[in-house]
mmCIF file of C-alpha atoms in Angstrom:
data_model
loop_
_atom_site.group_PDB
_atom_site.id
_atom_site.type_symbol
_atom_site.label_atom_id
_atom_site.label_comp_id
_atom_site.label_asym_id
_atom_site.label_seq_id
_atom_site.Cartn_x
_atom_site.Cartn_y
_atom_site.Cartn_z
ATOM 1 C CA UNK B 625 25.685 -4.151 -43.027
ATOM 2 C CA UNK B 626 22.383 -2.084 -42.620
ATOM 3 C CA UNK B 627 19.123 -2.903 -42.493
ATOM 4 C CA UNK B 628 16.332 -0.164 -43.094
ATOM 5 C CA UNK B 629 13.297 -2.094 -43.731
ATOM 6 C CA UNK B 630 11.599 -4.931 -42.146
ATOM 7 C CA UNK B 631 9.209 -7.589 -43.506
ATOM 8 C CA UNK B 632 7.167 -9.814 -41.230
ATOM 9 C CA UNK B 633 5.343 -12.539 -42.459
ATOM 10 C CA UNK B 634 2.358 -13.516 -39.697
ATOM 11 C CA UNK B 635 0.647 -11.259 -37.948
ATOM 12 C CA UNK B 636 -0.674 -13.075 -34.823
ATOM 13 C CA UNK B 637 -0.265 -11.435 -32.076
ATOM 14 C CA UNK B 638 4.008 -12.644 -31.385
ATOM 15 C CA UNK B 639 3.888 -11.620 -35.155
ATOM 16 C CA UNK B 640 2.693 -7.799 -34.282
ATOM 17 C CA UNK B 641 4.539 -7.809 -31.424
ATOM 18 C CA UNK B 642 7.858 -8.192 -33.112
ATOM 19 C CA UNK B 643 6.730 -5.449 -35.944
ATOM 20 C CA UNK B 644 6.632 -3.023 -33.081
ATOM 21 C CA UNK B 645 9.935 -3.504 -31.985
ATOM 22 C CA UNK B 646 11.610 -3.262 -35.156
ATOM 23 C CA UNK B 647 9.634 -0.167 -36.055
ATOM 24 C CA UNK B 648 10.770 0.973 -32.510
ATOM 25 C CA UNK B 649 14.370 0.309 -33.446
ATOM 26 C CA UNK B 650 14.115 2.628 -36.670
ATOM 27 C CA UNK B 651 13.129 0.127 -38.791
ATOM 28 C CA UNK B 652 10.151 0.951 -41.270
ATOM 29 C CA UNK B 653 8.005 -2.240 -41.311
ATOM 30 C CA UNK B 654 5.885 -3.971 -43.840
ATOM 31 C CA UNK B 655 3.592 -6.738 -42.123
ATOM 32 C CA UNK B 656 2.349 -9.392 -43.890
ATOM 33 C CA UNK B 657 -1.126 -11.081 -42.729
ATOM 34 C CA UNK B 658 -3.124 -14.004 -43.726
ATOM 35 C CA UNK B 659 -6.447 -12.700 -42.128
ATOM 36 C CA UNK B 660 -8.792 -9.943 -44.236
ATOM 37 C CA UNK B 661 -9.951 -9.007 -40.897
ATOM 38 C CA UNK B 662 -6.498 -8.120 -39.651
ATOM 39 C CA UNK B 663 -5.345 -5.881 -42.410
ATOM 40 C CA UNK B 664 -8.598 -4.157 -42.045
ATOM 41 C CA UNK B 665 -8.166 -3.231 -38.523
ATOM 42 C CA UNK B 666 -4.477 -2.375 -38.569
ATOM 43 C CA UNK B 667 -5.631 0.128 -41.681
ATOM 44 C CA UNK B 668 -8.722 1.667 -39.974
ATOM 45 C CA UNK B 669 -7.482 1.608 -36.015
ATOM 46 C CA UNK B 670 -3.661 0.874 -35.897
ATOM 47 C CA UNK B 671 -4.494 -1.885 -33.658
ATOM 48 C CA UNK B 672 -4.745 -5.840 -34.339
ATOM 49 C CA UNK B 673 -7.800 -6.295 -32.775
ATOM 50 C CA UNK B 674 -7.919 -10.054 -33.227
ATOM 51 C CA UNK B 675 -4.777 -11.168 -32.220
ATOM 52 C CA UNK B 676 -3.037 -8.010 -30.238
ATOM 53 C CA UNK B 677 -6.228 -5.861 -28.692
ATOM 54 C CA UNK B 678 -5.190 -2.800 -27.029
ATOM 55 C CA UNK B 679 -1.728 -1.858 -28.541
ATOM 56 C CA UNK B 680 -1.785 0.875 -30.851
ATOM 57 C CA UNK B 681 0.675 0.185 -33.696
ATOM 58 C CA UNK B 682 3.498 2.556 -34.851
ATOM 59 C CA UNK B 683 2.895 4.584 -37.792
ATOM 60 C CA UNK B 684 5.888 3.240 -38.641
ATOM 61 C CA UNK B 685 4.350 0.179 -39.499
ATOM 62 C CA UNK B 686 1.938 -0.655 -42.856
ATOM 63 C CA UNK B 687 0.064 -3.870 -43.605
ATOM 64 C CA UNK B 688 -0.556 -5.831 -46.620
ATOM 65 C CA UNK B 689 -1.800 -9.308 -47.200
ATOM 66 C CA UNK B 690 0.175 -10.380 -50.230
ATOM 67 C CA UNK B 691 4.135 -11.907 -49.702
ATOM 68 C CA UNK B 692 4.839 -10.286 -53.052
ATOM 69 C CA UNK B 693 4.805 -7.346 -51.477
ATOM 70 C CA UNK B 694 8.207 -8.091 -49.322
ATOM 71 C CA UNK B 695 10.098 -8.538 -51.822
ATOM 72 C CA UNK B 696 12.097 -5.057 -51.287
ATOM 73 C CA UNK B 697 12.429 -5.615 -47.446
ATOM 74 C CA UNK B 698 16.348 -6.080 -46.574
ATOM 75 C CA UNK B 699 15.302 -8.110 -43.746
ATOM 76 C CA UNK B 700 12.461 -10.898 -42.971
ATOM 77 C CA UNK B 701 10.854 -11.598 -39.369
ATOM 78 C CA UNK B 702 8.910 -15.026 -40.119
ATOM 79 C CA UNK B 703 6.086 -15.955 -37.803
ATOM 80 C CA UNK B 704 4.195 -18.188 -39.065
ATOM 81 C CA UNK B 705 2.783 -21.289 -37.270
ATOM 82 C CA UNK B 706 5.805 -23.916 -37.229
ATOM 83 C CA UNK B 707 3.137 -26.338 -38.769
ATOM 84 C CA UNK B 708 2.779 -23.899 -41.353
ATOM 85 C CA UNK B 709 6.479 -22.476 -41.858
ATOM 86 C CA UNK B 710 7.338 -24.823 -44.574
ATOM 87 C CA UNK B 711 4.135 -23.749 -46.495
ATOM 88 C CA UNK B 712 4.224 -19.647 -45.731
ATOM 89 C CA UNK B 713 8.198 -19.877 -46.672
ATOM 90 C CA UNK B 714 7.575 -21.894 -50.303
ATOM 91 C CA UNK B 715 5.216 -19.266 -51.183
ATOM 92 C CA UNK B 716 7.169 -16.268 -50.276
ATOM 93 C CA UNK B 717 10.550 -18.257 -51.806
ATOM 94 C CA UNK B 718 9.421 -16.676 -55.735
ATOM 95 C CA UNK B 719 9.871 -13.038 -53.504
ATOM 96 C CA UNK B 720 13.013 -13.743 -51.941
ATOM 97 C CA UNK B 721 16.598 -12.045 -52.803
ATOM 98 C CA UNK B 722 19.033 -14.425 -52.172
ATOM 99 C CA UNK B 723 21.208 -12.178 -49.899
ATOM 100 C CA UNK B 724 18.264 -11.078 -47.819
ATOM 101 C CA UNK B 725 18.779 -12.482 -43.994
ATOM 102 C CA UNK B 726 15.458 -14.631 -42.505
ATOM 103 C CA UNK B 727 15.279 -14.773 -39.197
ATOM 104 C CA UNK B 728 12.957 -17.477 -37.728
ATOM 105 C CA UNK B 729 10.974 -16.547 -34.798
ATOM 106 C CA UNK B 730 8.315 -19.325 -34.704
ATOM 107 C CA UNK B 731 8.968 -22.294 -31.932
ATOM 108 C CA UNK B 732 8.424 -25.897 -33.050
ATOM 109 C CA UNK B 733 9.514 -28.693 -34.795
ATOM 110 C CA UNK B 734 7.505 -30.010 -38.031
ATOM 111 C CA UNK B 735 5.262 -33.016 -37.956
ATOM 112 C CA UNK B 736 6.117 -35.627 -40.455
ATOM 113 C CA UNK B 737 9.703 -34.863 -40.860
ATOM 114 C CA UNK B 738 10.729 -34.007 -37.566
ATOM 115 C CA UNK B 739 12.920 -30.846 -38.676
ATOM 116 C CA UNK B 740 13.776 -28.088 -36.846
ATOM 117 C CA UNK B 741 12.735 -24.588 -38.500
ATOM 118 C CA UNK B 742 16.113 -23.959 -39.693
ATOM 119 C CA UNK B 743 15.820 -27.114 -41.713
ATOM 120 C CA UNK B 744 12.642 -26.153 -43.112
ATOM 121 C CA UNK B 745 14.012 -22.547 -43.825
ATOM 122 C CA UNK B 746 17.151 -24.028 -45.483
ATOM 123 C CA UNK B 747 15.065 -26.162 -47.965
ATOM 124 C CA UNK B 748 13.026 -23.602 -49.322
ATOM 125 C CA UNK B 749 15.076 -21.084 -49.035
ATOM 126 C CA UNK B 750 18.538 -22.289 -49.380
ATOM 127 C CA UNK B 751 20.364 -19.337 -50.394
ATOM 128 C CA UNK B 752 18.669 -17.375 -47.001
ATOM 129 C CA UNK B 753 21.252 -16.213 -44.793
ATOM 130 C CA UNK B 754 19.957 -17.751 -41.645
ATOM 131 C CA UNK B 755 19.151 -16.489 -37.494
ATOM 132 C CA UNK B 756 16.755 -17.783 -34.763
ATOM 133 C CA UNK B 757 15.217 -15.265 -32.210
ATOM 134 C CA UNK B 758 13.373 -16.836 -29.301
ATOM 135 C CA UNK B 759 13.467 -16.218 -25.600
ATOM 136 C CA UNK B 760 11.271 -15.580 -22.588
ATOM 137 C CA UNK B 761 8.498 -12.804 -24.135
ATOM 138 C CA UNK B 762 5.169 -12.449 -24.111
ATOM 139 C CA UNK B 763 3.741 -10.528 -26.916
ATOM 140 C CA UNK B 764 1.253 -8.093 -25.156
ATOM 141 C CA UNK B 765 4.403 -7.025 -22.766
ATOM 142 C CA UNK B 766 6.953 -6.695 -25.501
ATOM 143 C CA UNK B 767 4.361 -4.720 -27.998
ATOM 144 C CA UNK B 768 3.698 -2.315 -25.047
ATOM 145 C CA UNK B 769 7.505 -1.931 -24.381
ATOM 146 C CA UNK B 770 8.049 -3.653 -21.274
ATOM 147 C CA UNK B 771 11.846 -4.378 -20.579
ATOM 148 C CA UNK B 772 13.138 -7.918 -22.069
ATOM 149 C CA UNK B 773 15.632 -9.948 -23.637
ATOM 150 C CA UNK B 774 16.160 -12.676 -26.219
ATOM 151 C CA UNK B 775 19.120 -14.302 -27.829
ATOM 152 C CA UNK B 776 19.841 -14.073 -31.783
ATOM 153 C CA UNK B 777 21.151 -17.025 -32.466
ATOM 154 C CA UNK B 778 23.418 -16.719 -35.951
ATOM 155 C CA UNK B 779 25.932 -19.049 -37.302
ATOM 156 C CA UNK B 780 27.820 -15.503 -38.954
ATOM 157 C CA UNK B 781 28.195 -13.690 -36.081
ATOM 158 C CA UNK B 782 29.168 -10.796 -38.333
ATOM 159 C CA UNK B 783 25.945 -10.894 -39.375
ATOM 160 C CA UNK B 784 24.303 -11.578 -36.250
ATOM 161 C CA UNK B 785 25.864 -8.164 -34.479
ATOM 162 C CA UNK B 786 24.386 -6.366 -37.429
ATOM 163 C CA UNK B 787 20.904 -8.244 -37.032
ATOM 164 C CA UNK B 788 21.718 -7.314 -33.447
ATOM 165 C CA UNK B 789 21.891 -3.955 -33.271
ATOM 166 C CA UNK B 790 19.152 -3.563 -35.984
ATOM 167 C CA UNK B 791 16.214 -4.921 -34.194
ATOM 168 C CA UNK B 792 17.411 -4.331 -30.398
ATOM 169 C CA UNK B 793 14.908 -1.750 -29.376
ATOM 170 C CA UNK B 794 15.213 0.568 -25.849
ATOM 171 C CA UNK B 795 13.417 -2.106 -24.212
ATOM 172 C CA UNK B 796 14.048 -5.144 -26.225
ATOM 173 C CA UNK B 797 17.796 -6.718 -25.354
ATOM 174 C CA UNK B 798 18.549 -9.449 -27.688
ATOM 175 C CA UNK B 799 21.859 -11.617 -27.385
ATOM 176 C CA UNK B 800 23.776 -13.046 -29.855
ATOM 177 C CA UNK B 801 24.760 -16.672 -29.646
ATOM 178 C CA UNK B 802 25.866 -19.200 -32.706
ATOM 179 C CA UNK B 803 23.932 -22.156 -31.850
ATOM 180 C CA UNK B 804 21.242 -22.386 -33.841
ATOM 181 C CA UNK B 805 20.442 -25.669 -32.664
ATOM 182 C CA UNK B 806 20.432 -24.904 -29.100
ATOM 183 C CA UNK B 807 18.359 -21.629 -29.973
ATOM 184 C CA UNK B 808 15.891 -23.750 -31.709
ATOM 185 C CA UNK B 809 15.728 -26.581 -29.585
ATOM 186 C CA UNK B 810 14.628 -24.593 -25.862
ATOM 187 C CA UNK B 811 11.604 -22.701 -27.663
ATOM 188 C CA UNK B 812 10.252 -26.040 -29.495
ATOM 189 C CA UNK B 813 10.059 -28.006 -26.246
ATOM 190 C CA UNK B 814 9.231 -25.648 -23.670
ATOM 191 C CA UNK B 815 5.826 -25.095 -24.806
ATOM 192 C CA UNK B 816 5.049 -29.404 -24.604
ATOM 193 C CA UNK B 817 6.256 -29.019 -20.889
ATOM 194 C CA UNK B 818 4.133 -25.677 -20.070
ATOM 195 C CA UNK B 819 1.334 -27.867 -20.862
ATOM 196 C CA UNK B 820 2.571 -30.246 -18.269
ATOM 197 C CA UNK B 821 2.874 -27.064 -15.477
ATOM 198 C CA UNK B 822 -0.336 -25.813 -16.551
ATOM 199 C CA UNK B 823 -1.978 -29.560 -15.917
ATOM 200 C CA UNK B 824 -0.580 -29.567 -12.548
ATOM 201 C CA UNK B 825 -2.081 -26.241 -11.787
ATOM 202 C CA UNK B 826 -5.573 -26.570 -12.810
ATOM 203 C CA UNK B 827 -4.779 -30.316 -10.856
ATOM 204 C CA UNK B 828 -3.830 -28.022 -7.854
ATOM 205 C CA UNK B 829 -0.715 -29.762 -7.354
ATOM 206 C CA UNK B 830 1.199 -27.324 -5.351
ATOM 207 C CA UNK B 831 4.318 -25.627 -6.232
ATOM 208 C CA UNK B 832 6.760 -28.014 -5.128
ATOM 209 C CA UNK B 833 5.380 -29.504 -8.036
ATOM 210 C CA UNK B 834 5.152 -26.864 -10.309
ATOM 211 C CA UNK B 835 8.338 -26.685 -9.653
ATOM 212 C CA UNK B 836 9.573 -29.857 -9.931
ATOM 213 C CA UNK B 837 8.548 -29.953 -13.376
ATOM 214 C CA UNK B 838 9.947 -27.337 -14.837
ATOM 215 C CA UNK B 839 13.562 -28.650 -13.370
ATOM 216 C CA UNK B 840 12.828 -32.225 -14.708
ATOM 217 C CA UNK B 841 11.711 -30.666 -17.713
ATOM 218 C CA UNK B 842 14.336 -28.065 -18.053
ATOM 219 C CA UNK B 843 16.320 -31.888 -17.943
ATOM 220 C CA UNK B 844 14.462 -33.604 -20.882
ATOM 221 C CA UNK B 845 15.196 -29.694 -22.954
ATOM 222 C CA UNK B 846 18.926 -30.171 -22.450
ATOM 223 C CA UNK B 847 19.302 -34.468 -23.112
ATOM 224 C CA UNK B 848 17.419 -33.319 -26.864
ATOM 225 C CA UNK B 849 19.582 -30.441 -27.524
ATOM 226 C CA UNK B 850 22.358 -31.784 -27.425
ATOM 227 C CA UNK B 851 21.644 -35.013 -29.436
ATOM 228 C CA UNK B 852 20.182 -32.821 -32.071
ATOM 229 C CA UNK B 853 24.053 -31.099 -31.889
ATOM 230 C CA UNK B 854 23.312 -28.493 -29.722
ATOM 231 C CA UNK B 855 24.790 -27.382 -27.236
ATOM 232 C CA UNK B 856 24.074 -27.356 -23.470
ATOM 233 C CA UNK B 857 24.917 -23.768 -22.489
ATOM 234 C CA UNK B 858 22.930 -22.394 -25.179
ATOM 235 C CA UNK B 859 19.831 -24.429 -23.875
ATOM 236 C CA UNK B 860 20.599 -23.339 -19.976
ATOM 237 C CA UNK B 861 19.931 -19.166 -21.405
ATOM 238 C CA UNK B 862 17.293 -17.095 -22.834
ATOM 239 C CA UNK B 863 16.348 -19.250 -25.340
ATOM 240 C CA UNK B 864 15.609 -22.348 -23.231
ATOM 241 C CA UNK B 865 15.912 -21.905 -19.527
ATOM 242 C CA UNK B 866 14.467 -18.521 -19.325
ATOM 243 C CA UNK B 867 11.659 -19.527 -21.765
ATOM 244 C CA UNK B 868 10.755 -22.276 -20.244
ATOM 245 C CA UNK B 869 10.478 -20.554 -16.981
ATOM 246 C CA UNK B 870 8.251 -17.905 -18.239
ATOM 247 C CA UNK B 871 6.254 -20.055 -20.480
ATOM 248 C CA UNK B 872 5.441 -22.687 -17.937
ATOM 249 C CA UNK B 873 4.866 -19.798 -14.772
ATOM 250 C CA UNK B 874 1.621 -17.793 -16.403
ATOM 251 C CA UNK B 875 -1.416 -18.501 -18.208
ATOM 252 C CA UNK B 876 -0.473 -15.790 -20.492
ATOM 253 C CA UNK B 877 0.790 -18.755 -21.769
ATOM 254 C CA UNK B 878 -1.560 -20.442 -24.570
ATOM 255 C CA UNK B 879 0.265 -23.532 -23.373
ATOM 256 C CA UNK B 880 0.027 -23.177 -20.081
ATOM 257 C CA UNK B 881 -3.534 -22.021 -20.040
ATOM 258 C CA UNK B 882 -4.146 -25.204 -22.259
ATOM 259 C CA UNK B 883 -2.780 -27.546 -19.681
ATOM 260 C CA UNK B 884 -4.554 -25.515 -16.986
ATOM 261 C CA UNK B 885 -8.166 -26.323 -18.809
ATOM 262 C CA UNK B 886 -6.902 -29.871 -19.036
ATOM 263 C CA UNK B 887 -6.587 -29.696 -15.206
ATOM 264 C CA UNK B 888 -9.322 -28.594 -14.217
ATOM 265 C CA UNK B 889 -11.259 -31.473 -16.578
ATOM 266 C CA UNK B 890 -11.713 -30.001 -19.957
ATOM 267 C CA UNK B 891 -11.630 -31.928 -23.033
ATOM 268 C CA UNK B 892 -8.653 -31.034 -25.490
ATOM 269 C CA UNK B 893 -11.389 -30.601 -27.422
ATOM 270 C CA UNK B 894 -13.328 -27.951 -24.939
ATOM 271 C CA UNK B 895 -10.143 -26.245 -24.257
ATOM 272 C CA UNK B 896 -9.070 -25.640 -27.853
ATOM 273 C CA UNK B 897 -12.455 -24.124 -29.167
ATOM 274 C CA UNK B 898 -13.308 -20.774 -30.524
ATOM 275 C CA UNK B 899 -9.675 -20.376 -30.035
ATOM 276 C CA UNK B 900 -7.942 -18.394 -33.151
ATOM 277 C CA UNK B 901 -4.095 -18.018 -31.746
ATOM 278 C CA UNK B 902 -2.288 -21.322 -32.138
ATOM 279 C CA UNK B 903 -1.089 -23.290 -28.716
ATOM 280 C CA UNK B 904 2.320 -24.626 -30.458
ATOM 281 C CA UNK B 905 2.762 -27.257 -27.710
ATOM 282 C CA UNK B 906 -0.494 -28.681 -28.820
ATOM 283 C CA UNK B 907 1.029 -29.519 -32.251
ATOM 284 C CA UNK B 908 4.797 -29.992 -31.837
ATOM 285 C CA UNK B 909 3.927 -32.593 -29.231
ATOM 286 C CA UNK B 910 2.922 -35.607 -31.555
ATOM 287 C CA UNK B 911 6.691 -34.818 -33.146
ATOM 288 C CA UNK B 912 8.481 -33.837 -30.166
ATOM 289 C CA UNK B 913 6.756 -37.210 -28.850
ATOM 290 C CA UNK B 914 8.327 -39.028 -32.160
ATOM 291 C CA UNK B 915 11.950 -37.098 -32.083
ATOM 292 C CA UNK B 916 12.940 -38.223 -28.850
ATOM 293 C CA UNK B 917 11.972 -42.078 -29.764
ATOM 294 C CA UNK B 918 13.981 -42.266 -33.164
ATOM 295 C CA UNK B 919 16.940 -39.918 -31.002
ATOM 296 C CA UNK B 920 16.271 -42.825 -28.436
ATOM 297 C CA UNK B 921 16.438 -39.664 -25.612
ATOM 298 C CA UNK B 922 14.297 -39.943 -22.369
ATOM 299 C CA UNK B 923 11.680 -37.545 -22.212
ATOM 300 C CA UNK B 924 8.787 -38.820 -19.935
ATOM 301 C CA UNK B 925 7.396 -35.460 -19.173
ATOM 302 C CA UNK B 926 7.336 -35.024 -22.969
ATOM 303 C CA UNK B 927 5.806 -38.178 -24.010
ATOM 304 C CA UNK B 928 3.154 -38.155 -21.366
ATOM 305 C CA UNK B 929 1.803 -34.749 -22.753
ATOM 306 C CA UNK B 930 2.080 -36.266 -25.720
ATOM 307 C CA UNK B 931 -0.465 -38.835 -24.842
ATOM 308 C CA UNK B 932 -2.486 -37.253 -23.089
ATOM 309 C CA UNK B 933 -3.023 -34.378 -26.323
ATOM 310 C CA UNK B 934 -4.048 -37.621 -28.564
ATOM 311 C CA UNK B 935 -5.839 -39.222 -25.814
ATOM 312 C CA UNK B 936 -3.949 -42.393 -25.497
ATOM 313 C CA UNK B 937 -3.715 -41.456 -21.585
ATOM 314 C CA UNK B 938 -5.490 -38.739 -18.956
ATOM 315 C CA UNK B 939 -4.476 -36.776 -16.851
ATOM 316 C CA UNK B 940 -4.701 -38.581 -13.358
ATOM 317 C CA UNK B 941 -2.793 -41.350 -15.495
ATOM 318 C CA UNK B 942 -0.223 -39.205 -16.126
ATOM 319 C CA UNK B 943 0.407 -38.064 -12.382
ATOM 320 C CA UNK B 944 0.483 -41.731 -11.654
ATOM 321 C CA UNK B 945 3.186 -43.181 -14.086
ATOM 322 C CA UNK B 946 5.478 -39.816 -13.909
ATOM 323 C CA UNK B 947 5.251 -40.504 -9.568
ATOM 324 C CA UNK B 948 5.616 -44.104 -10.209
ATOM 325 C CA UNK B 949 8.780 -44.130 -12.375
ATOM 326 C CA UNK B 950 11.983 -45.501 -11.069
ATOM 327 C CA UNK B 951 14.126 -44.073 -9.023
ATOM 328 C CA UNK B 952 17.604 -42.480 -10.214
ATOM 329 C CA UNK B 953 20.186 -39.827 -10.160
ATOM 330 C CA UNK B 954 19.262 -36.634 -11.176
ATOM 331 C CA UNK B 955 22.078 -36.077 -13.483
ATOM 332 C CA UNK B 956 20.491 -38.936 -15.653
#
């Protein structure tokens, strides 16, 4: 099984970043974006000035804003939005070859129906052959080819190794696992609970704090995953530990750096403006939030963000219930 050229559909700046790598791994690349402005700059400067300033893009790489234009791609990278995977994906589905591989590398889980992305991919395009990429990476560092590592989750691990080998790049490692779920699971939540670290920051909490919550959190990941059918060693690697401990540690972050304005007394309103790149915690909290009730899975950490986003709760009200909770073991 080879793969020669690349689609990617979404070119914010996780979007861009993952076009480079393929085209880096000897993949010619055909990236699909949404924004006039976009397509204009990759064109004129090979650089995405709105979403990825600073990188120059591979010549490897060409732009278009039509999905049409996909069609002959043996592979697809989509990174969309979550909220807007189901959307981007029924559009494209008219384009699709059946035997074409999509491999979802946008974190979240859908409002309404509370679906993972696989779910979503597997209704509209139900003849895809199916992988999950996520893992601790920040765009800027991977599109300027600093060192790190993701795991490609794929239920055919035949078809995984090939994915494998296809997009790993001389400074991008990915891993294969089979657990989608798992995969899926880690880069959904993580970004609800780097709110949480990056409220405690701009609080100035202390690390013992800091740190605190990313263990409790790390907690409330794992209880999820595996009543979604996941499975816990999946959830403890790349794709949720190591996430979550990158995610939650920098305000590189648009999570974290949302939680950090929250802090420090912002509005969710204040902190969101003028803002183009999407914070994903910000909208898979309200299902993450619902998900755990109907699962009937503990996940105060969760739920308190959560409240806080909608404004059912602030933030000194948060510190006070999470410190006030009842004692217990910490295996529960």
């Amino acid at each position: 099984m080879e793969f020669k050229r690349a689609g990617v559909i979404g070119a914010g700046a996780w979007g861009t970043a993952l076009a480079q790598v393929a085209s880096c791994a000897g993949l010619d690349v055909l990236l699909q974006a949404r924004e006039a402005d976009v397509v204009d700059s990759i064109r004129a400067r090979r650089v995405n000035e709105a979403f990825l300033p600073g990188v120059t893009l591979s010549e490897r790489i060409s732009v278009t804003s039509e999905l049409a234009d996909l069609a002959d791609c043996d592979v697809i990278l989509a990174v969309p939005p979550a909220q807007h995977m189901r959307s981007t994906l029924t559009a494209f589905a008219a384009h699709h070859r059946a035997d074409v591989p999509v491999v979802l590398c946008s974190k979240g889980i859908e409002r309404g129906s509370l679906k993972l992305m696989t779910d979503v991919l597997a209704e509209t395009l139900p003849a895809a052959p199916i992988a999950v990429l996520s893992g601790p990476s920040f765009a800027g560092e991977v599109a300027r080819g600093l060192p790190s590592a993701v795991t490609l989750a794929c239920a055919d691990e035949g078809l995984g190794e090939a994915l494998m080998a296809a997009l790993s790049a001389p400074a991008f490692r990915p891993y294969l696992a089979t657990d989608l779920i798992g995969a899926e699971v880690g880069g959904a939540i993580k970004n609800v609970l780097a709110i949480a670290c990056g409220m405690s920051e701009g609080k100035g909490l202390g690390r013992s704090a800091h740190a605190a919550i990313i263990t409790r959190g790390f907690a409330e990941m794992t209880r999820l995953g595996v009543a979604l059918g996941g499975q816990a060693e999946t959830v403890a690697g790349l794709c949720g530990l190591g996430d979550l401990v990158l995610t939650c540690s920098s305000p590189q972050s648009r999570n974290m750096s949302l939680g950090l304005a929250l802090g420090q007394g912002q509005t969710v309103e204040q902190a969101l403006a003028g803002k183009r790149s999407v914070a994903e915690g910000y909208e898979s909290a309200p299902a993450v939030r619902e998900l755990a009730t109907k699962m009937g899975v503990d996940m105060p950490i969760s739920l308190a963000v959560a409240d806080l986003l909608s404004g059912q709760t602030t933030v000194d009200q948060v510190i006070d219930n999470l410190l006030s909770r009842p004692l217990r073991a910490e295996r529960d």
